Coordinates of C-alpha atoms in Angstrom, one line a residue:
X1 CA 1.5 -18.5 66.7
X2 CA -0.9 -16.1 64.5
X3 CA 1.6 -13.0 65.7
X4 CA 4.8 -15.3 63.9
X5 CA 3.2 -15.0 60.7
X6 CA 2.4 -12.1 60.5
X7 CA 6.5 -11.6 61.1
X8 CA 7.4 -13.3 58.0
X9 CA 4.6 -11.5 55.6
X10 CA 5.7 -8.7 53.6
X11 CA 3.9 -5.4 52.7
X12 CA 3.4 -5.0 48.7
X13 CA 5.8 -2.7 47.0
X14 CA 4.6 0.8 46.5
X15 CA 5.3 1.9 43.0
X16 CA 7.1 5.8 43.4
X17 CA 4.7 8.4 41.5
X18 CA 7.8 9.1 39.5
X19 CA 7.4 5.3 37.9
X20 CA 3.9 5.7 37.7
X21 CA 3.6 9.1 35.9
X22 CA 6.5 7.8 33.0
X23 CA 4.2 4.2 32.7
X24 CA 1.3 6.3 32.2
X25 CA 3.4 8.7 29.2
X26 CA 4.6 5.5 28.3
X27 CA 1.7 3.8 27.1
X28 CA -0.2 6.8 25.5
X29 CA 3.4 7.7 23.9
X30 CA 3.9 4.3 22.5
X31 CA 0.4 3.3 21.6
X32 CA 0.2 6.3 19.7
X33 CA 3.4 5.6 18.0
X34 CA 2.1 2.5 16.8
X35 CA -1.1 4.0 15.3
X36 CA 0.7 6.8 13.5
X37 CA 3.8 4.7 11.8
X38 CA 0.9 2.0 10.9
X39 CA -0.8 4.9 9.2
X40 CA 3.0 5.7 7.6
X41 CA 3.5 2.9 6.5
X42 CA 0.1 2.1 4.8
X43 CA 0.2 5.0 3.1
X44 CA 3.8 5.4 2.3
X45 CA 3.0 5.6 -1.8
X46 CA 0.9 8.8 -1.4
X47 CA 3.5 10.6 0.5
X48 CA 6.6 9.4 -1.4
X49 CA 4.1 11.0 -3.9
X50 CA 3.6 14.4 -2.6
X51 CA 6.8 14.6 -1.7
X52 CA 8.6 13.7 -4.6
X53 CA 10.7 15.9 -7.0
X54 CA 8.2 16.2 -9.8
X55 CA 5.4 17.2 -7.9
X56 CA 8.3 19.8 -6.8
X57 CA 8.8 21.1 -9.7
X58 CA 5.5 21.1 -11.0
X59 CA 4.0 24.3 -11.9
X60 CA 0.6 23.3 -10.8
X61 CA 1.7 21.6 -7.4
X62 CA 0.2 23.5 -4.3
X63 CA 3.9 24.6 -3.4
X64 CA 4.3 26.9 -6.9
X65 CA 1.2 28.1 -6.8
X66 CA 1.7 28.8 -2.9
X67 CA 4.6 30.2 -4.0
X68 CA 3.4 32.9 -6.8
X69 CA 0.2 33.5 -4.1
X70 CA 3.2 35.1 -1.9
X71 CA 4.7 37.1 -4.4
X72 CA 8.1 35.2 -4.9
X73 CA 9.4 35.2 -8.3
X74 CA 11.4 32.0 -10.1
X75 CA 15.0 33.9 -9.5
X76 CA 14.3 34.8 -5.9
X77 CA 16.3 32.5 -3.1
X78 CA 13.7 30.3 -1.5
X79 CA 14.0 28.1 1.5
X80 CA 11.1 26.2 0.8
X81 CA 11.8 24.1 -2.2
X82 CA 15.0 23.8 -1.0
X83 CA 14.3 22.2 1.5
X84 CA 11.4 20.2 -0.3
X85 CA 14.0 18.9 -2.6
X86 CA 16.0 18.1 0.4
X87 CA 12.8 15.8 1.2
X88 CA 12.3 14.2 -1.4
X89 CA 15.6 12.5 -2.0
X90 CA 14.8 11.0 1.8
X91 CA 11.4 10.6 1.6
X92 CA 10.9 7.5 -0.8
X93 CA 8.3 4.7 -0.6
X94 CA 11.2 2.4 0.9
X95 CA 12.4 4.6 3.3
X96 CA 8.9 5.6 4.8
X97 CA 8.0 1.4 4.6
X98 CA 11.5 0.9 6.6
X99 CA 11.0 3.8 9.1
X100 CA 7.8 2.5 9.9
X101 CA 7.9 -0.2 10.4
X102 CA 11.0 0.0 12.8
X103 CA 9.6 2.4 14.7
X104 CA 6.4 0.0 15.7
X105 CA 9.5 -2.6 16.9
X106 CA 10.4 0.5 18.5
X107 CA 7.1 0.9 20.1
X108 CA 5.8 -2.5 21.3
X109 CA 9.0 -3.2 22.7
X110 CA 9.1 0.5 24.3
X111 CA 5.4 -0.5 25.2
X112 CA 6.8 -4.1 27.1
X113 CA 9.4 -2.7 28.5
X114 CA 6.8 -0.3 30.1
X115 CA 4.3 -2.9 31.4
X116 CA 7.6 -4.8 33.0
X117 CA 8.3 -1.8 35.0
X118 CA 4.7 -1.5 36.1
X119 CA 5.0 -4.8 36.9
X120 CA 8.0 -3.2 39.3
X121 CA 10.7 -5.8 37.6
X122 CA 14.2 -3.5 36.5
X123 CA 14.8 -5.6 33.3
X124 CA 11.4 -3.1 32.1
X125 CA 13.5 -0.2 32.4
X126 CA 16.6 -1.5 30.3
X127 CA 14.6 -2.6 27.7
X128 CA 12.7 0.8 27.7
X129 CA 16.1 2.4 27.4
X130 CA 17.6 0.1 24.2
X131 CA 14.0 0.4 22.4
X132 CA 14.0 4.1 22.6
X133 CA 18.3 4.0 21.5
X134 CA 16.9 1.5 18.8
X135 CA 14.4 3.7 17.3
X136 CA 16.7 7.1 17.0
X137 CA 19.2 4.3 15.5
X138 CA 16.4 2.9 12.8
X139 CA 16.2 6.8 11.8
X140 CA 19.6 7.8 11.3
X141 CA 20.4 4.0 9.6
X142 CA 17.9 4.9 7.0
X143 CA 18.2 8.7 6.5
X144 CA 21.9 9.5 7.2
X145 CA 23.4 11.7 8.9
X146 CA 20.6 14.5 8.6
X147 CA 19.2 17.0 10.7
X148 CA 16.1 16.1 9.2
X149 CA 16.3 12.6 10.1
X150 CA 15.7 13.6 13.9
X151 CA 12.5 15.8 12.7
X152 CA 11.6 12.7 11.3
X153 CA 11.6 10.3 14.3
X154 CA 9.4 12.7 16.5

């Protein structure tokens, strides 16, 4: 009778080390996500700050006097306040609020969708998928279409 039961019982699942090693990622990945687009968003004013257009243009910013430390002169082409000015159309308190806080959707789903494939259930890994498409989306939704923007979700 005792040799029939032990017919019917099943051995636990083995998780592949493939599954395991991406969890793993996944949860530092996503918990540190969180924590940094928490820190964003809280301090979104400070950075809209340094990165907007009159702190740019200042001549006592920490770019211009970087700037005359390296030699370059006010007619000389330079890519860096270019590029800074670039920034700081992008960069505004909103943006940095909405970016934020999207990407910590972003990341506690990315972060369930995780524990459900630990868990070894497949719906984990499709939810995985659309959070990590959602977040890239939330970016370029907010910024445009700029190579920046992608610089920006990393």
């Amino acid at each position: 009778m005792e040799s029939n039961l032990n017919e019917f019982e099943q051995e636990p699942r083995l998780r592949p080390t493939l599954l395991t090693v991406l969890c793993i990622l996944t949860f530092f990945g996503s918990g540190l996500t969180i924590v940094k687009n928490a820190y964003s968003y809280s301090s979104a004013s400070r950075t809209a700050i340094m990165f907007s257009s009159d702190s740019i243009n200042n001549p006592n910013s920490s770019l211009q006097k970087d700037s005359a430390r390296r030699g370059w002169r006010k007619n000389q082409t330079m890519f860096g306040p270019k590029m800074m000015l670039s920034l700081s159309k992008i960069l505004t308190k909103d943006n940095i609020e909405k970016s934020a806080i999207g990407e910590i959707i972003s990341g506690i789903c990315t972060l369930l969708g995780a524990l459900l494939m630990w868990h070894m259930r497949r719906h984990g890994w499709f939810l995985y998928i659309a959070c990590i498409i959602v977040g890239l989306v939330v970016t370029f939704y907010l910024y445009g279409n700029n190579f920046l923007a992608l610089g920006l979700y990393s």
